[in-house]
Coordinates of C-alpha atoms and ligand atoms in Angstrom, one line a residue:
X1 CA 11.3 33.7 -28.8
X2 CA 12.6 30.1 -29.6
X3 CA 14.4 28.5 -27.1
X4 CA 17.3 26.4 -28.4
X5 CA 16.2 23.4 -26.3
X6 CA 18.8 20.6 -25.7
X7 CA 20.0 22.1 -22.6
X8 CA 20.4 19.1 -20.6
X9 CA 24.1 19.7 -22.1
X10 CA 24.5 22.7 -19.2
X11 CA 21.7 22.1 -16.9
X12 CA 21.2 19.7 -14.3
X13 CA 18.2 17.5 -13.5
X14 CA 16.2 19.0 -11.0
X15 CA 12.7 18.0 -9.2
X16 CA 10.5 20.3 -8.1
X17 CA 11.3 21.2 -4.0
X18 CA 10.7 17.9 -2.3
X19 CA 9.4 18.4 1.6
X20 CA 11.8 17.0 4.2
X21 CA 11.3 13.6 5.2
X22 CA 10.2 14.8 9.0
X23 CA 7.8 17.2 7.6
X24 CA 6.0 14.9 5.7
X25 CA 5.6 12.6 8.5
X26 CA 3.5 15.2 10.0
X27 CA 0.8 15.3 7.3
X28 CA -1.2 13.9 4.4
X29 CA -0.5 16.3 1.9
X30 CA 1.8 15.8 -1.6
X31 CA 5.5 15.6 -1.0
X32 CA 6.8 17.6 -3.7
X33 CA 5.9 21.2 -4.0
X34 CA 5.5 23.0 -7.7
X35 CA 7.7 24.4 -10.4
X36 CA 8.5 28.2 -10.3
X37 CA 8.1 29.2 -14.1
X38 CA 11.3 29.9 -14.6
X39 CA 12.2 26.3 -13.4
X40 CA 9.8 24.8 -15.4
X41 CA 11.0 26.3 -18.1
X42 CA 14.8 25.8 -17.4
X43 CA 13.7 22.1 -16.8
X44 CA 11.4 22.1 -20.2
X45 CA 14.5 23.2 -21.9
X46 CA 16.8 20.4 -21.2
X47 CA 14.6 17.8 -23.5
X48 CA 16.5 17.2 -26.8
X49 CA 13.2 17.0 -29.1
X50 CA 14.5 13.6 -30.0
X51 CA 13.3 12.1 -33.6
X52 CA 12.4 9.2 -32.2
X53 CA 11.0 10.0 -28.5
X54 CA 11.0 7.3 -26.8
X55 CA 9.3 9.4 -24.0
X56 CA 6.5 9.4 -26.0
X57 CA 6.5 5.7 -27.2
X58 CA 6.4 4.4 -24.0
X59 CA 3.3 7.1 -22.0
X60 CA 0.5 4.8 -22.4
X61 CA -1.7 7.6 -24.0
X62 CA 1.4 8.6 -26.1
X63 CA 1.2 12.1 -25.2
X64 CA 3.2 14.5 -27.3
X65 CA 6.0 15.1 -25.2
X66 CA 8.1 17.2 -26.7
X67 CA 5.5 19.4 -28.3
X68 CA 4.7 20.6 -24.9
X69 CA 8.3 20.7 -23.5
X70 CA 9.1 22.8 -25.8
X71 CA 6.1 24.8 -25.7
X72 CA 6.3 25.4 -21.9
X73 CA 10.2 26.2 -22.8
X74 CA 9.2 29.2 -24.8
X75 CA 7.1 30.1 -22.2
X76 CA 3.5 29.1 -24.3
X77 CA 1.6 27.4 -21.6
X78 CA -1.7 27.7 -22.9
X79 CA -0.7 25.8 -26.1
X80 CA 1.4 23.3 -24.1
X81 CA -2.2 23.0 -21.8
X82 CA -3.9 22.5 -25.1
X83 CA -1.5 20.2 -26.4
X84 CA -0.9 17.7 -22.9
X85 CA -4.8 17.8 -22.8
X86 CA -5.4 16.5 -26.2
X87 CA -4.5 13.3 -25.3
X88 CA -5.2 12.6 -21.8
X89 CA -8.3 13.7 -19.3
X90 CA -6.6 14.0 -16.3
X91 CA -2.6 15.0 -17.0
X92 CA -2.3 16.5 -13.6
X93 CA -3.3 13.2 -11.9
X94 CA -1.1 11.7 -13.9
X95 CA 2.2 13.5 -13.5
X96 CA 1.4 13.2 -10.1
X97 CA 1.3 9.4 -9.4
X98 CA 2.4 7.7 -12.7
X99 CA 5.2 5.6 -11.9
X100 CA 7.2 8.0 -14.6
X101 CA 10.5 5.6 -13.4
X102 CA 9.0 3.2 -15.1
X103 CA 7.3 4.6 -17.9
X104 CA 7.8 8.2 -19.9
X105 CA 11.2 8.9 -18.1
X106 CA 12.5 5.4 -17.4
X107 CA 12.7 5.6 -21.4
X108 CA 13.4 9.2 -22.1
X109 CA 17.2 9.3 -23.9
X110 CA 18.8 11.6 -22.1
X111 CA 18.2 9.7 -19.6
X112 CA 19.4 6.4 -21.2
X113 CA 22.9 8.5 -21.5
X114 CA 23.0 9.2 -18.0
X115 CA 22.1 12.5 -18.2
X116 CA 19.3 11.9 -15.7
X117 CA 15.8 12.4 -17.5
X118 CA 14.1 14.7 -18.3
X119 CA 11.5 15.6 -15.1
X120 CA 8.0 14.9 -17.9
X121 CA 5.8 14.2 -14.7
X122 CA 6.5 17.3 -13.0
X123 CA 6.2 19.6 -16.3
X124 CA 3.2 18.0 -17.0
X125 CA 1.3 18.8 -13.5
X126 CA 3.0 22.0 -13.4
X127 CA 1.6 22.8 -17.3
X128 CA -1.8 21.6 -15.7
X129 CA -2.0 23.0 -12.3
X130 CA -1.3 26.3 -13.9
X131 CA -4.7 25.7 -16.3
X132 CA -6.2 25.5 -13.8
X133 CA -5.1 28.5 -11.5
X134 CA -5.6 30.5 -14.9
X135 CA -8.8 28.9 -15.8
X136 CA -8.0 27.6 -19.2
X137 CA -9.4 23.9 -17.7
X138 CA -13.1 24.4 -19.2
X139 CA -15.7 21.7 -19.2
X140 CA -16.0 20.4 -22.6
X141 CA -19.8 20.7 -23.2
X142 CA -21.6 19.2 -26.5
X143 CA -22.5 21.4 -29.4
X144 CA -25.5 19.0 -29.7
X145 CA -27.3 16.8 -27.3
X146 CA -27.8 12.9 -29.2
X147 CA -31.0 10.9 -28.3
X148 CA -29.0 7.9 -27.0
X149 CA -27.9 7.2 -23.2
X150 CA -24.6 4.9 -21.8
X151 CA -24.4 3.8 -18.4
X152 CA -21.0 3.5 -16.5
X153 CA -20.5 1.4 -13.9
X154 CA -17.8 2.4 -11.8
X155 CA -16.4 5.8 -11.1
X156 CA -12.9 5.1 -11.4
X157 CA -10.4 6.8 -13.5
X158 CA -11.2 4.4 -16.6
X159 CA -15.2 5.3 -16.1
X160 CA -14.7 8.7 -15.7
X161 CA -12.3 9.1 -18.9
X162 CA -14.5 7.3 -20.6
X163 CA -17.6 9.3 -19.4
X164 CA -15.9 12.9 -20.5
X165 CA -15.4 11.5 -23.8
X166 CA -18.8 10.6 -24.4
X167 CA -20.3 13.4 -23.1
X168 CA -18.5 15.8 -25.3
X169 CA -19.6 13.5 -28.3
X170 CA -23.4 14.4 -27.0
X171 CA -24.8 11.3 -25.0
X172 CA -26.3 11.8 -22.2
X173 CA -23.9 9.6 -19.7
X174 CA -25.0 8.2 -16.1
X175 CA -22.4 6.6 -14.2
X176 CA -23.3 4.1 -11.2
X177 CA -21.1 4.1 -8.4
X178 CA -21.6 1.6 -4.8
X179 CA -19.1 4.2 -2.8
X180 CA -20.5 7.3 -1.9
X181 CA -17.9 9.3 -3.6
X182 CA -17.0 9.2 -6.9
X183 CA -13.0 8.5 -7.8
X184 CA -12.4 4.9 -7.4
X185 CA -9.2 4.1 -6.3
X186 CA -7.9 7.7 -6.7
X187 CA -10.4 8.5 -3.5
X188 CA -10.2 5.8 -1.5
X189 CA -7.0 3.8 -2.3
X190 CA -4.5 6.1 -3.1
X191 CA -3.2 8.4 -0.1
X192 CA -3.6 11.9 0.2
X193 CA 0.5 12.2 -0.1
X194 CA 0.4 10.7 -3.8
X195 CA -2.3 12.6 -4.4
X196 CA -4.6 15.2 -2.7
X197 CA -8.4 14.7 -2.5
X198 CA -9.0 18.3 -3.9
X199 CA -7.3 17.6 -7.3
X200 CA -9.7 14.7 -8.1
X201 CA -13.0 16.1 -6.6
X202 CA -12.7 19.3 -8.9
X203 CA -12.3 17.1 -12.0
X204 CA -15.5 15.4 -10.5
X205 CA -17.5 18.8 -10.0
X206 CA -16.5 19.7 -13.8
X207 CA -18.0 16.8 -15.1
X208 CA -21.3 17.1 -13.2
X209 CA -20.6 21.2 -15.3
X210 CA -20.4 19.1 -18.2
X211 CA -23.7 17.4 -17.6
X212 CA -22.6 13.8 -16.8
X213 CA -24.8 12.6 -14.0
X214 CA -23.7 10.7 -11.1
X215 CA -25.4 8.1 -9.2
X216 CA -23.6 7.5 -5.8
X217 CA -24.3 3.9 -2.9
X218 CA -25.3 2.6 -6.4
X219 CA -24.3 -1.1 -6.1
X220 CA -24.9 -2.6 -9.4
X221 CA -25.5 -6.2 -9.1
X222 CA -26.7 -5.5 -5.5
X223 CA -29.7 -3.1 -4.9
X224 CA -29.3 -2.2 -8.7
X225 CA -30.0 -4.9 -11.3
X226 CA -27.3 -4.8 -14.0
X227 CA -30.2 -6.1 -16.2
X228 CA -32.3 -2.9 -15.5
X229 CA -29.0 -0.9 -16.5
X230 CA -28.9 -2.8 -19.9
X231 CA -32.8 -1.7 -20.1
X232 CA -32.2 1.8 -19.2
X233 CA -29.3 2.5 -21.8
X234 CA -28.2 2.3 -25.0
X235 CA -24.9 0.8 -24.0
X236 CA -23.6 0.1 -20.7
X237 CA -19.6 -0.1 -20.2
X238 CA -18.0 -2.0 -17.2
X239 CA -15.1 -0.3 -15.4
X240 CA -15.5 -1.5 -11.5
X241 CA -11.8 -2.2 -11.0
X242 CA -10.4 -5.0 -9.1
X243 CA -11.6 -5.4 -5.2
X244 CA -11.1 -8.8 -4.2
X245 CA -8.0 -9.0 -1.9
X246 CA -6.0 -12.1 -2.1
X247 CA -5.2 -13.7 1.2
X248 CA -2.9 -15.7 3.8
X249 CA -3.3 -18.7 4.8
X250 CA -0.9 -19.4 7.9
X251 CA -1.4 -19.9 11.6
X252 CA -3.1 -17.7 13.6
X253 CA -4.1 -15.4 10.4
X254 CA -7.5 -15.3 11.6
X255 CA -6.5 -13.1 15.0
X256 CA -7.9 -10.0 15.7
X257 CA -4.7 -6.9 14.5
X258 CA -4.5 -8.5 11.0
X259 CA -6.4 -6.6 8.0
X260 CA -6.5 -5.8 4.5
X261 CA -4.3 -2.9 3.0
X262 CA -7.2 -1.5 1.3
X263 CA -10.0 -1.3 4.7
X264 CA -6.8 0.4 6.5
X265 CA -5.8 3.2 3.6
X266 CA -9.9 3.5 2.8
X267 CA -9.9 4.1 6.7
X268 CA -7.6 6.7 6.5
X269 CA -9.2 8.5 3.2
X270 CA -11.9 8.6 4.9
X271 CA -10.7 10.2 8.0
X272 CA -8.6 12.5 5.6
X273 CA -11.6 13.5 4.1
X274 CA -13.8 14.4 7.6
X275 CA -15.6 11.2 8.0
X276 CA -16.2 9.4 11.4
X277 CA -14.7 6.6 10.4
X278 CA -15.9 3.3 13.9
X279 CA -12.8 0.7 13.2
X280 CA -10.4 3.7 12.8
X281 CA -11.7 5.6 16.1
X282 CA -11.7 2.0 17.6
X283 CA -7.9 1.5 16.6
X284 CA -8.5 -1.5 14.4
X285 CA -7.5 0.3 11.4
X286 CA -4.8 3.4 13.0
X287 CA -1.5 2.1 13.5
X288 CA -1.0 4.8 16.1
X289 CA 1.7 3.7 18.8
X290 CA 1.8 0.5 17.3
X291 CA 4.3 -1.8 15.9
X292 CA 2.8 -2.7 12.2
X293 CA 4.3 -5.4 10.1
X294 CA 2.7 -4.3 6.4
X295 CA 3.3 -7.7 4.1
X296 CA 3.5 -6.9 -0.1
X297 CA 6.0 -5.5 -2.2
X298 CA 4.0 -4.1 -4.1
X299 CA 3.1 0.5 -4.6
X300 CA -0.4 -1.0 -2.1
X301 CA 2.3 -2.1 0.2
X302 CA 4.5 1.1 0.2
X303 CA 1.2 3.1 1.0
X304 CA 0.4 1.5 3.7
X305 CA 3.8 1.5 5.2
X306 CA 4.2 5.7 4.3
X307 CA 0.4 5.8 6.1
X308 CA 1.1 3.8 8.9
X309 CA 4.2 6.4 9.6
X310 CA 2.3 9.4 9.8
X311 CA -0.4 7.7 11.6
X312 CA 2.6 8.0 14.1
X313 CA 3.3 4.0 14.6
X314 CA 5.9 3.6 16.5
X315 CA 7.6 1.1 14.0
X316 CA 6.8 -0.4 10.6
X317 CA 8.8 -2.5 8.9
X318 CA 7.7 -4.3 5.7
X319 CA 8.3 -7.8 4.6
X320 CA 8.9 -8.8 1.2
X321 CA 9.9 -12.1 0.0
X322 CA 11.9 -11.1 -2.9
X323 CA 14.9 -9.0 -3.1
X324 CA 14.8 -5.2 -3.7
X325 CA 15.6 -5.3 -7.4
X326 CA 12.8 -8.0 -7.8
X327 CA 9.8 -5.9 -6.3
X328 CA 6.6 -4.9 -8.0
X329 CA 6.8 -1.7 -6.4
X330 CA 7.9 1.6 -7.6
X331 CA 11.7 2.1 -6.5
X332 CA 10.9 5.8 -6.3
X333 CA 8.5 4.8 -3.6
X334 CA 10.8 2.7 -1.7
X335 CA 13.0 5.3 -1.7
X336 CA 10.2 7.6 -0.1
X337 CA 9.5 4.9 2.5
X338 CA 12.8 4.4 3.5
X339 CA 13.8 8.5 3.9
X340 CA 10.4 8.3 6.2
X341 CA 11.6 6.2 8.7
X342 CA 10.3 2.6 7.6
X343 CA 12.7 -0.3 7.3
X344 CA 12.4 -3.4 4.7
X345 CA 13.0 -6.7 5.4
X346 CA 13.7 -8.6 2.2
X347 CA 13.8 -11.9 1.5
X348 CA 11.2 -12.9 4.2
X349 CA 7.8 -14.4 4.6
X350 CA 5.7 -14.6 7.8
X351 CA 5.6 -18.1 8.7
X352 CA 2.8 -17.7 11.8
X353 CA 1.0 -15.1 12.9
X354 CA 1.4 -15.0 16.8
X355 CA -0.8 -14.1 19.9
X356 CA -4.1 -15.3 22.2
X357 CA -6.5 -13.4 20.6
X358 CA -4.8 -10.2 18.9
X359 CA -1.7 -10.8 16.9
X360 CA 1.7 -9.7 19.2
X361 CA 3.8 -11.2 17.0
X362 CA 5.0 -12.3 12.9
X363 CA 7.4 -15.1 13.0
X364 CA 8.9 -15.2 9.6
X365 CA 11.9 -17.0 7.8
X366 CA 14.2 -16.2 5.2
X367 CA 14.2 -16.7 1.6
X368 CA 16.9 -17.8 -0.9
X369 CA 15.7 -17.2 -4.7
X370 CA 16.3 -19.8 -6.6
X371 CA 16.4 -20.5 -10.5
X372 CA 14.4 -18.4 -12.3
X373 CA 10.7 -20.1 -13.2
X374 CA 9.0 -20.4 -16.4
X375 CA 8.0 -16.0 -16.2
X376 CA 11.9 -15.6 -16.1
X377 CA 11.7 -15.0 -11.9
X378 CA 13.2 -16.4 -9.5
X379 CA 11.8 -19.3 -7.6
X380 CA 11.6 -17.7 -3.6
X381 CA 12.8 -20.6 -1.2
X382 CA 12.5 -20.9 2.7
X383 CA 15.9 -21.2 4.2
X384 CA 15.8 -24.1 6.6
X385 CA 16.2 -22.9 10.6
X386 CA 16.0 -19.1 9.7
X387 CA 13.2 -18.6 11.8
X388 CA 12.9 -14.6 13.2
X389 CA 10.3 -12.8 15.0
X390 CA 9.1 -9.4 14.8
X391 CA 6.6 -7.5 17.5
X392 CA 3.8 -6.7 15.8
X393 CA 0.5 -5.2 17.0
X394 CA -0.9 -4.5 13.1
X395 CA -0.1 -6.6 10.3
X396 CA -1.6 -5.2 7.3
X397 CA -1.8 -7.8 4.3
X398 CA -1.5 -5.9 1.0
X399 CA -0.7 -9.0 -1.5
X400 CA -2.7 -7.4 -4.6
X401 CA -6.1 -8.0 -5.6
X402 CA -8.2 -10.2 -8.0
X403 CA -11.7 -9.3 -10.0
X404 CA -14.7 -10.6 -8.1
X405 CA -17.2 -12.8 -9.5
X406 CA -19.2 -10.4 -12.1
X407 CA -21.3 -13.2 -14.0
X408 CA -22.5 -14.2 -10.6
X409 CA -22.6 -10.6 -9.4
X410 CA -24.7 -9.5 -12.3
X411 CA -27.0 -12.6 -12.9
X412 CA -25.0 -12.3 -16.5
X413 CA -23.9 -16.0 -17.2
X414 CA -22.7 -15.3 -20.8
X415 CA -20.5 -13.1 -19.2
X416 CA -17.6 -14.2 -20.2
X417 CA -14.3 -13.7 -18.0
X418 CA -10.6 -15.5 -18.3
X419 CA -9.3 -18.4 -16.0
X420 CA -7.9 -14.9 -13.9
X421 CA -11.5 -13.8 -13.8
X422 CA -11.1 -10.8 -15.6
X423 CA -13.5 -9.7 -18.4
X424 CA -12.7 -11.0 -21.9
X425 CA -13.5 -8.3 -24.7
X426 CA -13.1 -8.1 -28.3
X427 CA -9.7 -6.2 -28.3
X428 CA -11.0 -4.3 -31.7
X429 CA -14.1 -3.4 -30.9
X430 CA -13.6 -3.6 -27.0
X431 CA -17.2 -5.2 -26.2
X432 CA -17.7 -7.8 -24.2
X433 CA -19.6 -11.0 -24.9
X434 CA -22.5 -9.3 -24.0
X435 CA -23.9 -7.0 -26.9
X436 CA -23.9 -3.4 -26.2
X437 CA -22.0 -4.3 -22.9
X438 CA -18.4 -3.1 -23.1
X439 CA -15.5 -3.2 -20.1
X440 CA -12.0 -0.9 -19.8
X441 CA -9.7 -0.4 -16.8
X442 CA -8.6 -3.1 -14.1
X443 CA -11.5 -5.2 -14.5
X444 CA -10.0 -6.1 -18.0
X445 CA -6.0 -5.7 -17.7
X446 CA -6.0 -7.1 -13.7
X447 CA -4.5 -4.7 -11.0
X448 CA -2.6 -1.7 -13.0
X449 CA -2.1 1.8 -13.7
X450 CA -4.4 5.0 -13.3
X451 CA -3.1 6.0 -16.8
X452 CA -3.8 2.8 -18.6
X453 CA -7.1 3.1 -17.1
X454 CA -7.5 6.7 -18.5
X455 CA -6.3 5.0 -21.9
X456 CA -8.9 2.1 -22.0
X457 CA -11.6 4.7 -20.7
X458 CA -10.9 7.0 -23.7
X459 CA -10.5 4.1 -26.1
X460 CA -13.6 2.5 -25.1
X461 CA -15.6 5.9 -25.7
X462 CA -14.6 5.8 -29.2
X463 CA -15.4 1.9 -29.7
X464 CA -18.9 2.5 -27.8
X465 CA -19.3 5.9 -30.4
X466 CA -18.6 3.3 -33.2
X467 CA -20.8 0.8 -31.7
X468 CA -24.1 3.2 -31.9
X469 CA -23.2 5.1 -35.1
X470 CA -23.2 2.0 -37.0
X471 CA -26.2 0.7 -35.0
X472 CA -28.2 4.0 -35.9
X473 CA -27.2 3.7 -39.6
X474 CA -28.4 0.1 -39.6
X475 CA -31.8 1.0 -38.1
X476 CA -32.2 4.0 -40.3
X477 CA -33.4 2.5 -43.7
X478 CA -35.4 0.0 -42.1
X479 CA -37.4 3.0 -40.4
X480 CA -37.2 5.2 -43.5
X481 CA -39.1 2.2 -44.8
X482 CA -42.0 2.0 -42.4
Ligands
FAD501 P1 -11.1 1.7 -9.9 O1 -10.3 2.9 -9.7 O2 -10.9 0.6 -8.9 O3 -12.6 2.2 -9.9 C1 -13.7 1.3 -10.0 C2 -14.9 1.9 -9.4 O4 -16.0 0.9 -9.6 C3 -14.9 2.1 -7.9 O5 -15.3 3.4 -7.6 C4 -15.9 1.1 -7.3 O6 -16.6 1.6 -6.2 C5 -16.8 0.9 -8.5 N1 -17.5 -0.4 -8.5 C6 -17.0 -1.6 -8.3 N2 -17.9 -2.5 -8.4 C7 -19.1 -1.9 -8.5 C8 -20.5 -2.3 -8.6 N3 -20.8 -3.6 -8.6 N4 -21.4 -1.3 -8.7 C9 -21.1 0.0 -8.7 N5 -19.8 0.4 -8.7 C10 -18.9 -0.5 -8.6 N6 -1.9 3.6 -10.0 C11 -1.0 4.5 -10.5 O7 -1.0 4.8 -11.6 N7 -0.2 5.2 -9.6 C12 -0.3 4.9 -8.2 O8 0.5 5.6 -7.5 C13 -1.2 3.9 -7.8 N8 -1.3 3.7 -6.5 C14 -2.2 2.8 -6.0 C15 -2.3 2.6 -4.7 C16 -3.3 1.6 -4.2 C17 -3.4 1.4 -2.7 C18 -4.0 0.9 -5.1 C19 -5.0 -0.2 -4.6 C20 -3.9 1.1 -6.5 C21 -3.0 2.0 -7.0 N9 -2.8 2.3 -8.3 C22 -2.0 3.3 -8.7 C23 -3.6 1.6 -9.3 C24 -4.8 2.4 -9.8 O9 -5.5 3.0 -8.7 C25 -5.8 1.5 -10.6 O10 -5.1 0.9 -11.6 C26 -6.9 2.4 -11.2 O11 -7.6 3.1 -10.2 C27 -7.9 1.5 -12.0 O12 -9.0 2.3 -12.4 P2 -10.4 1.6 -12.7 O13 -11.2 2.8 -13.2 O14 -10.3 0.5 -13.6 O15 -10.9 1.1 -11.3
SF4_502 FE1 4.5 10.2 -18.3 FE2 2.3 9.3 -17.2 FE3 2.4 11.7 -18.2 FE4 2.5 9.6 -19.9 S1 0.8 10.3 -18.6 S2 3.8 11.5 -19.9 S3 3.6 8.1 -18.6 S4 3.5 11.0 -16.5
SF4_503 FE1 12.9 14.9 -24.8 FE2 13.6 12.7 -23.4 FE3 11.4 12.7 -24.9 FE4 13.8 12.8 -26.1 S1 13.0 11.1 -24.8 S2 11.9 13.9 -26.6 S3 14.9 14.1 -24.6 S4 11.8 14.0 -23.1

């Protein structure tokens, strides 16, 4: 039976049941829990299948949003599956941990009337959780195997789209990761309470069902010449995200209590996922009992600070130099933070770093932003004699992250990267200057989105397709004529 849709006229916005904020400082796991069916549906029902969707316009994979509203509306889950899955490899990951304020719902028009939006995220991992209880989530094997073979480096979200794509087209796909578990950032950046280990490592067992082969402590570069990966394969596709953290240069940054966000949330992946893991055991990187001062604005920052909680520190505060409205962070996020307990200091930048050997201490000073700068923000300024200290026994530095040096890494100096030292590509035909050597994800765009990355994965498995049909065509007459 149709549903009428448009019911955001009678029905209220509502999330799927959100945990309270003590209980989650207990645990790891997801915050929210799931849709009831009927929920779903009700919540389905409230989009008004605009002519325009602006929903749509603005998902970086364009999904088609209110196809699979209304199919989950009517109650026809299998089509909305079939539907949300056309157009992105891992719709479950992304409803949970897109920042949808931002993106799909940010721009949805019912929101834009101040109806509050529709909840697209949620629908989405409730359409795709429910594939997968029902087992409608297959692996899509090839109907024929081709003779040709890519190499992946990097087993992020960008590799591994890209690496599902291709090996539905037929080529036999090897992807070369240096961590031993396969994920990228979704494993070992991203905390459990975004986003549970489970959900990724069973999209990693169905593509070793679909026959892509993995090939983990791969360092390419390191113990693995990226020049015997150009040998080995056909084409070879970069995707090894961005790793370098930038750092602080201040007094007494080099004592011992001060690390980088991504060692101290790694740390605690790892310990979520049953490693022995020396530096947290040690306390270097476990913010239990401590006081932890996490610097960054950014959705890093906010993880460390959520982690550091249910570590059970016994304060964090975070320290941003901007205001609030100005923060690269995800304001849903903040708002997460701030029910668990942490408190935010805006407008503030650590000054020194204090202590004899291991940091006691952040003295910081205020900010005043001034005129906005030539990107249209505005210029932070110290405040003259607004000097503050805050106890700190863990300062965790989580000021984003730039590309590390490929051409050098690879022994590839034609390599060619931007003053930023990300890697340049032909936009059309997304290769590299390197023939045969293509690159999608953070490595190309700098620091961004797990969905973006899913978007240049998929795109670059069609450009590399391209790449070797026209190749095999061009080779054909020449051995027809042999
Ligand atoms: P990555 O996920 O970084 O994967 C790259 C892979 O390449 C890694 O597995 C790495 O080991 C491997 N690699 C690197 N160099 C080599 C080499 N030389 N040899 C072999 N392998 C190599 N995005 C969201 O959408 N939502 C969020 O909530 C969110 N939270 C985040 C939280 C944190 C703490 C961080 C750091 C990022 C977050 N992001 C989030 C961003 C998101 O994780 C990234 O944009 C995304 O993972 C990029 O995908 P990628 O495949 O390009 O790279
Ligand atoms: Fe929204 Fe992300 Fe899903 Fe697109 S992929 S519809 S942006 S949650
Ligand atoms: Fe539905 Fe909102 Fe998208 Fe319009 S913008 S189609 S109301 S989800």
């Amino acid at each position: 039976m149709a549903h009428r849709m448009l019911g955001f006229v009678h029905t209220e916005k509502r999330m799927p049941e959100k945990r309270t904020a003590d209980d989650r400082r207990r645990d790891f796991d997801e915050i929210y829990g799931e849709f009831d069916h009927a929920g779903a549906q009700e919540q389905a029902n409230r989009c008004s299948q605009c002519g325009v969707p602006f929903c749509q316009v603005h998902c970086p994979l364009h999904n088609n949003i209110p196809d699979w509203l209304m199919l989950t509306a009517e109650g026809r889950l299998e089509e909305a599956y079939e539907v949300s899955s056309a157009t992105n490899t891992f719709p479950e990951i992304c409803g949970r941990i897109c920042p949808q304020d931002r993106l799909c719902e940010g721009n949805c028009t019912i929101e834009q009337s101040r109806h509050g939006t529709v909840t697209i995220g949620s629908i989405e991992k409730y359409i795709t959780d429910t594939a997968w209880e029902k087992g409608w989530v297959k692996p899509r094997r090839p109907s024929r195997e081709l003779d040709r073979s890519i190499g992946i480096v990097g087993g992020g979200p960008a590799g591994l789209a890209a690496a599902e794509m291709l090996r539905a087209k037929g080529y036999r796909v090897e992807v070369y990761d240096r961590y031993d578990r396969i994920g990228g950032l979704m494993t070992y950046g991203i905390p459990g309470f975004k986003l549970e280990k489970h959900i990724v490592q069973r999209r990693v067992d169905q593509l070793v069902e679909q026959g892509v082969r993995f090939h983990v402590n791969a360092d390419v570069g390191g113990t693995l010449p990226f020049a015997e990966l150009r040998a080995r394969h056909d084409a070879v596709l970069i995707a090894t995200g961005v790793y370098k953290a930038r750092d602080l240069q201040a007094p007494g940054s080099g004592l011992d209590g001060i690390v980088p966000a991504l060692d101290y949330l790694t740390a605690s992946n790892r310990v979520g996922l049953g490693d022995v893991v020396p530096e947290f055991e040690s306390g270097r990187l476990n913010a239990a009992g401590k006081n932890v001062v996490v610097i960054g604005g950014g959705d890093t920052a906010m993880d460390c600070v959520r982690t550091a909680v249910r570590q059970g520190a016994a304060s964090v505060k975070c320290l941003y130099r901007r205001n609030r409205a100005n923060m690269p962070g995800s304001q849903r996020e903040v708002a997460h933070a701030e029910e668990e307990g942490v408190e935010f200091v805006w407008q503030s930048a650590p000054e020194a770093f204090l202590g004899d050997r291991a940091v006691t201490a952040v003295r910081a000073q205020r900010i005043h932003l001034g005129v906005a700068d030539a990107t249209g923000r505005q210029t932070p300024q110290v405040i003259d004699g607004s000097r503050f200290t805050i106890d700190a026994e863990l300062v965790i530095k989580a000021l984003g992250f730039d590309p590390e040096d490929l051409p050098g890494l690879f022994g590839e100096p034609d390599l060619k990267v931007s003053r930023w030292g990300t890697i340049g590509i032909d936009f059309r035909s997304m290769m590299t200057s390197l023939d045969g050597v293509f690159a999608a994800g953070d490595i190309v765009r700098g620091a961004s989105l797990v969905v973006w990355a899913i978007r240049d994965g998929r795109d670059a498995a069609e450009r590399i397709h391209a790449y070797l049909t026209s190749k095999a065509a061009a080779e054909a007459p020449a051995v027809a004529a042999e």
